[in-house]
XYZ file of C-alpha atoms in Angstrom:
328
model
C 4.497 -28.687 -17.733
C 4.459 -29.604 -21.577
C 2.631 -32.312 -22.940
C 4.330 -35.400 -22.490
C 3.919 -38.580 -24.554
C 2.291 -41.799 -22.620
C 3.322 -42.918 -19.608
C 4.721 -41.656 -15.803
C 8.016 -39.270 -15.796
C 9.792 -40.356 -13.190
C 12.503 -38.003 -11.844
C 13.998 -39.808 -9.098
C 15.909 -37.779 -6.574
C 19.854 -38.285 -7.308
C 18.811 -36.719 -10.632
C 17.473 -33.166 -9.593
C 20.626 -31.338 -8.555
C 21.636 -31.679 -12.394
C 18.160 -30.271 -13.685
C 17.131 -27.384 -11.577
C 19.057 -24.796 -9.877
C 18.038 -21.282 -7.470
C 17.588 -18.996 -10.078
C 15.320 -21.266 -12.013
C 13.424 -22.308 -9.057
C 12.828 -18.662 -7.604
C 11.269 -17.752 -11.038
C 8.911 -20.422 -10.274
C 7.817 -19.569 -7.260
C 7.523 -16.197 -7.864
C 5.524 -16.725 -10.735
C 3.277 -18.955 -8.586
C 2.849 -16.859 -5.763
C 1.803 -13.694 -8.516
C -0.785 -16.577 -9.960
C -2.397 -17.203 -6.747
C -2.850 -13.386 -6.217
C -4.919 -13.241 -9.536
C -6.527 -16.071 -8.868
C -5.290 -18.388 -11.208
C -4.004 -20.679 -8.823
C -5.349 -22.352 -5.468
C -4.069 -24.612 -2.944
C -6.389 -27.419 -1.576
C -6.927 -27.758 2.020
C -3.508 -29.006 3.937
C -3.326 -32.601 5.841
C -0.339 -32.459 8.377
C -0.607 -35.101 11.130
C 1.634 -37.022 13.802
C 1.449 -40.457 12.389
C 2.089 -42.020 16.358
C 5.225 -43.466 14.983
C 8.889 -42.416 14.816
C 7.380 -39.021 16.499
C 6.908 -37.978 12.325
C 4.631 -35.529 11.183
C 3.033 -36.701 7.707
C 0.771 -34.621 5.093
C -0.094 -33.557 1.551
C -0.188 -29.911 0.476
C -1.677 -29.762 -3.600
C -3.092 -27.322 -5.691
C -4.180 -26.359 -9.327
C -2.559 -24.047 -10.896
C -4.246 -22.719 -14.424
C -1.734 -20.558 -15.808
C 0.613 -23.001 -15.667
C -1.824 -25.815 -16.255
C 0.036 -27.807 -12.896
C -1.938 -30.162 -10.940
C -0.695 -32.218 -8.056
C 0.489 -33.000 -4.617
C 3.343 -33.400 -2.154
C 3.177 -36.122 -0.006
C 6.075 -36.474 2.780
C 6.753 -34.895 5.954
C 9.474 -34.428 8.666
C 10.884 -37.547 10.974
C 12.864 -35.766 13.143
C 15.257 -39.160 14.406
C 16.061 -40.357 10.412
C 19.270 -38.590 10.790
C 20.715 -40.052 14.020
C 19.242 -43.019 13.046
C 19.371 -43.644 9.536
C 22.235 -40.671 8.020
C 18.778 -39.284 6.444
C 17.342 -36.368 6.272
C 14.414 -35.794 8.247
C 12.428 -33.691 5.849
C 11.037 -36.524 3.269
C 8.444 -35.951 0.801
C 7.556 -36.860 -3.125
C 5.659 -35.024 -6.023
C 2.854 -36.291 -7.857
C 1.967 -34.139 -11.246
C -1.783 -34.780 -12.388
C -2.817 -33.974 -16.326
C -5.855 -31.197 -15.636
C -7.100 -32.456 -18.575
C -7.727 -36.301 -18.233
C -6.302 -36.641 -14.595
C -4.012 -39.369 -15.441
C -0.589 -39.328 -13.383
C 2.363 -37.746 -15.431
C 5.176 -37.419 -12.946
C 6.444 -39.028 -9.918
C 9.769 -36.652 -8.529
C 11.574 -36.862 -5.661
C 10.916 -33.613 -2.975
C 13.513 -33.722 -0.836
C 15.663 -31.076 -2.641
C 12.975 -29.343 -4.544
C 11.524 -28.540 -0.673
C 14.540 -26.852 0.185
C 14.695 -25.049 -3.014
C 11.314 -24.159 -2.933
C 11.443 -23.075 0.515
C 14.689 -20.912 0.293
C 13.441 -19.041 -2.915
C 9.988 -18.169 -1.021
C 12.247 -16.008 1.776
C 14.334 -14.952 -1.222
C 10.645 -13.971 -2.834
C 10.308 -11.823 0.176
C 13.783 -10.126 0.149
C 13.459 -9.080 -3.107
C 10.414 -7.733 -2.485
C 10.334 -6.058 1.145
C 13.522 -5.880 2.418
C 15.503 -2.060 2.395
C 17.367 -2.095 -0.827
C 20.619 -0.853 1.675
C 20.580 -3.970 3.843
C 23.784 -4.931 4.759
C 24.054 -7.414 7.569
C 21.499 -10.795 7.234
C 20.741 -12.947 10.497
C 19.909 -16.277 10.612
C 18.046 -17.973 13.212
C 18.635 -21.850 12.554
C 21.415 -23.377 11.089
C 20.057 -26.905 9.965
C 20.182 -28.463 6.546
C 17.563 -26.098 5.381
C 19.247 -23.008 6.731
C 22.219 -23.620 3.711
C 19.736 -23.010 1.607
C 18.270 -20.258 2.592
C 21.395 -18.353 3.408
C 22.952 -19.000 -0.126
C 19.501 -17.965 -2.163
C 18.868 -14.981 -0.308
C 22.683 -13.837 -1.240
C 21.749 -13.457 -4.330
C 18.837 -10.756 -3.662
C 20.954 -8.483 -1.772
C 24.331 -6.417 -1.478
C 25.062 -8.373 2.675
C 28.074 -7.234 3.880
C 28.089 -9.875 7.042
C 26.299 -12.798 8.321
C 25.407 -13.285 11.599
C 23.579 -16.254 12.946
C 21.926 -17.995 15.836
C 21.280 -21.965 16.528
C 19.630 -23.888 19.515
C 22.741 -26.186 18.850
C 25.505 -23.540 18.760
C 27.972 -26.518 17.448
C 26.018 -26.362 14.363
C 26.887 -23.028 13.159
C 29.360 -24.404 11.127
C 26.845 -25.462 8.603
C 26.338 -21.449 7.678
C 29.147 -19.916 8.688
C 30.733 -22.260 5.485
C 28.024 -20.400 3.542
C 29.070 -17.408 4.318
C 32.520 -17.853 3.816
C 32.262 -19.550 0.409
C 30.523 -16.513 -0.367
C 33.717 -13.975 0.877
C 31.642 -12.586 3.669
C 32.457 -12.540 7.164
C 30.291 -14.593 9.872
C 29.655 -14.051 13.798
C 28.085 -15.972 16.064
C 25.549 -13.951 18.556
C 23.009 -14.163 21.844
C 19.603 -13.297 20.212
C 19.176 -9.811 21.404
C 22.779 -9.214 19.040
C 20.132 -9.520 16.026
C 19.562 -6.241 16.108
C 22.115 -5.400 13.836
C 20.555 -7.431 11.347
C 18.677 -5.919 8.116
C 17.237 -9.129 7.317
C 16.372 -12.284 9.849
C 15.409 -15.145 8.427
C 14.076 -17.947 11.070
C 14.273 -21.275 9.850
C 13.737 -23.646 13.295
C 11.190 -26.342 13.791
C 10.281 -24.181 17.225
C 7.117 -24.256 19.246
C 7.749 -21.637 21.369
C 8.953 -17.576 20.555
C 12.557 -16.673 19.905
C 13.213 -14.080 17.915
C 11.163 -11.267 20.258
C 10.353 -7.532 19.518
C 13.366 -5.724 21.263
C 15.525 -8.135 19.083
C 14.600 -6.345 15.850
C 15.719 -3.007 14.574
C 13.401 -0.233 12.611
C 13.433 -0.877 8.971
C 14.068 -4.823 9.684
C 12.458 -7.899 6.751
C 11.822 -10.814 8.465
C 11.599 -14.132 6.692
C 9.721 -16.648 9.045
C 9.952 -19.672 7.382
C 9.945 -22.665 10.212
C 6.619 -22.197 10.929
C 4.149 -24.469 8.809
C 2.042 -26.690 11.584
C -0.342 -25.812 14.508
C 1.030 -25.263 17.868
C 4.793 -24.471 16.124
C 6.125 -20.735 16.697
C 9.723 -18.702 16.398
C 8.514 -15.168 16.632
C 6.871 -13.882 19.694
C 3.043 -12.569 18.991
C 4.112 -9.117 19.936
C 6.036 -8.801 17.004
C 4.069 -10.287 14.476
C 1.906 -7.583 15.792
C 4.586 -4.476 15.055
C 5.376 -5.742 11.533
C 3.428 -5.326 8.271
C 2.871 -8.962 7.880
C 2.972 -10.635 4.564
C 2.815 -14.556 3.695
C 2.512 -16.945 1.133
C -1.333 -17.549 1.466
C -3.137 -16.348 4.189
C -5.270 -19.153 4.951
C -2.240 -20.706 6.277
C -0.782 -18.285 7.881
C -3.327 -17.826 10.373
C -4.288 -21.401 10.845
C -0.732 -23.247 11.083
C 1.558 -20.444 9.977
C 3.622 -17.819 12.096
C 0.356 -15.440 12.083
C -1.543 -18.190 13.839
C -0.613 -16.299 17.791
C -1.367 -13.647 17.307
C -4.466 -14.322 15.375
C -5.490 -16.457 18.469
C -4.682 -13.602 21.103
C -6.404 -10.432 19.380
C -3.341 -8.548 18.322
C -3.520 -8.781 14.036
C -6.769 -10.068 12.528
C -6.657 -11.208 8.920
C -7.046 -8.060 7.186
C -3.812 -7.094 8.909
C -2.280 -9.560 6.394
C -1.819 -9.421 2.292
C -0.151 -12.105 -0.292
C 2.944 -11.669 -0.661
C 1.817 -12.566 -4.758
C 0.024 -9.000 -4.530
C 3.279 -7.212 -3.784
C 4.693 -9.025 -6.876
C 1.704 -8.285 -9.056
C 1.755 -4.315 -7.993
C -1.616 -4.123 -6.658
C 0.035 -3.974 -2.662
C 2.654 -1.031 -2.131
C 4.675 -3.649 -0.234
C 7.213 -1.596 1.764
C 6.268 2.356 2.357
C 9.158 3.275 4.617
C 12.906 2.977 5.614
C 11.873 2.407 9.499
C 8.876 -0.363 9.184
C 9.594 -3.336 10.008
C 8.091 -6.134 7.737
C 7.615 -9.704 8.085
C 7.000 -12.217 5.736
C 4.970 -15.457 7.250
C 6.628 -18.262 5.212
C 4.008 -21.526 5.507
C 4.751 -23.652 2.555
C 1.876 -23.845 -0.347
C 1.815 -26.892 -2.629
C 1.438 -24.935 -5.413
C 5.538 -23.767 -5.100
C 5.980 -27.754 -4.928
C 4.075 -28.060 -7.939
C 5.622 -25.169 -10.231
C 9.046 -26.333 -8.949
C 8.445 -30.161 -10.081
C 6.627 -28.765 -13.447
C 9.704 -27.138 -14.220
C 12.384 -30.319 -13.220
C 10.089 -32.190 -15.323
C 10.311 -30.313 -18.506
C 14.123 -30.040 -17.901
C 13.981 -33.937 -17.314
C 12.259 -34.296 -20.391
C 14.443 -31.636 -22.969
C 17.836 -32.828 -21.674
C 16.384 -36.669 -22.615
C 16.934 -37.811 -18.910
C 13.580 -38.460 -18.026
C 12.590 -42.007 -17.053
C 9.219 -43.156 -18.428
C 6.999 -45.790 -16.771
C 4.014 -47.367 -18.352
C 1.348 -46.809 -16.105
C-alpha cells in the first residue's frame, strides 16, 4: 500500500465491486503466496472460535508482509443462520491495514467480497499452476455464494469444455449452473462418484465429514479443497489426501485446521509430504511431473491474501479519489 496522508481510509463495502476485480485480485495473491515462499511474508498464529451465540464461528487471521510492506488483520467469521434470518450473508469479516513503520491504523475495508475474491483466486492460483494444461471438464462440489466465485475465476485459467457440479442442497445448483451458462458452457448435475469425469474438482462446502472419496477421482485429476479452514471440518476423505501430491497455501494450516489435518492425525501423509503452493510459483518445486498424478491443493485461507487484496482496494480507493478519510 502507498503512503497515505493522515488519517484512516475507509473503504466501506458497497464500494469494492467498483475498485477491484479477479484479475487484479489473483495477481495479488499470487504474488503473496510467492512472498511467503521466500520468506518475505508470514502469517501470525490463527484465532477461530464458536462464540456460543448464533452457532457463529469468529477469528482473526493477520500477517506481515515485507515486500509489500502490508500489515494487518481480518476480523469476521461465518454465522451460518444470517441468511434465513437476516437476507445476509453468513461469511462476515473486516480488514484492518497497520503502517509497519509507526503502527498507526491506515485502513478500515469491508471483507465480505474481498473473502470471496481472495478465496476464488487461491483455487485459481492452483489451476494455473497444477492442473493438466488439457483439462476439459471442471466439477464443483458446493454450490453456495462462494461457489460463484470460484467457478467464474477458475474459467479464466483454463480451456473447460463442461461443468459439472454437486450440492448437499441439490435445489441450489442453480446458483452455478447460471455460471456456467453465462459463460456458453454446458452444465450437469451428478451423484458424486459421476466426478470422475472431472479434470478439475474444486470443493467449496462448510463439511465435517468426507465427500469427495478416492474412487471419485480420475488419474491426472487437480483438486482445489477450499472449504476446509477450521478443526474438526473435512470434504475429502483421508485416503485421498493420501494418493495426491498435496499442496496448500501454508502448511502450518493445513495440517492443523486445513484439509491435510486427517490424514496428518491418522499416519497416512506427514508434513514433508506437503510443499507451498508459493514454491511452485517461485520455481524452486517442479509442481506437477506427470499427466496421471493426481494433485491436490489444501486451500486454508492465510491473512496475508486478505491483506494484499485490501492493500491493493486501498490504493485503487485512493487513485480513483474515492477513498473516505477519518481522523483518527
Amino acid at each position: 500500500m502507498t503512503a497515505q496522508s493522515e488519517g484512516i481510509v475507509i473503504v466501506p463495502e458497497g464500494a469494492i465491486a467498483d475498485l477491484i476485480d479477479a484479475d487484479a485480485s489473483f495477481e495479488a495473491v499470487e504474488s503473496v503466496f510467492a512472498a511467503m515462499s521466500r520468506g518475505d511474508a508470514y502469517n501470525f498464529p490463527v484465532i477461530r472460535e464458536a462464540i456460543g451465540h448464533e452457532d457463529a464461528l469468529y477469528g482473526f487471521k493477520g500477517g506481515f508482509d515485507k515486500s509489500g510492506m502490508a500489515l494487518g488483520l481480518k476480523a469476521g467469521g461465518y454465522w451460518p443462520n444470517n441468511l434465513e434470518k437476516r437476507g445476509l450473508i453468513n461469511h462476515q469479516s473486516t480488514v484492518f491495514l497497520f503502517d509497519p513503520d509507526t503502527g498507526k491504523v491506515k485502513a478500515m475495508v469491508g471483507g465480505n467480497l474481498l473473502t470471496a475474491l481472495r478465496t476464488a483466486a487461491s483455487s485459481s492460483v492452483s489451476i494455473k499452476h497444477l492442473a493438466r494444461e488439457d483439462s476439459k471438464v471442471l466439477g464443483m462440489i458446493g454450490a453456495g455464494h462462494q461457489a460463484t466465485f470460484q467457478l467464474r475465476t477458475a474459467l479464466k485459467h483454463r480451456n473447460f469444455e463442461k461443468v459439472i457440479g454437486w450440492n448437499y442442497h441439490p435445489d441450489m445448483l442453480p446458483n452455478i449452473e447460471k455460471i456456467a451458462t453465462e459463460a456458453g458452457l454446458p452444465f450437469e448435475a451428478v451423484d458424486l462418484p459421476g466426478m470422475v469425469e472431472a479434470d478439475v474438482i474444486i470443493s467449496i462446502t462448510s463439511a465435517f465429514s468426507a465427500s469427495l472419496m478416492a474412487d471419485h477421482v480420475s488419474p491426472g485429476t487437480h483438486i482445489a479443497a477450499m472449504g476446509t479452514d477450521t478443526k474438526g471440518k473435512q470434504e475429502v476423505d483421508a485416503a485421498l489426501v493420501a494418493k495426491a501430491t498435496v499442496f496448500t497455501d501454508e502448511i502450518a494450516q493445513s495440517i492443523s485446521i486445513g484439509e491435510a489435518q486427517h490424514a496428518i492425525a491418522d499416519g497416512s501423509i506427514t508434513e514433508s509430504d506437503i510443499a507451498e503452493i508459493g514454491a511452485v510459483i517461485n520455481g524452486t518445486h517442479k509442481g506437477r511431473t506427470s499427466a496421471d498424478e493426481i494433485t491436490l491443493f489444501d486451500g486454508t485461507g492465510v491473512g496475508l491474501q486478505d491483506l494484499a487484496v485490501a492493500a491493493k482496494v486501498v490504493d485503487l480507493a485512493v487513485e480513483k479519489g474515492v477513498a473516505q478519510r477519518v481522523d483518527f
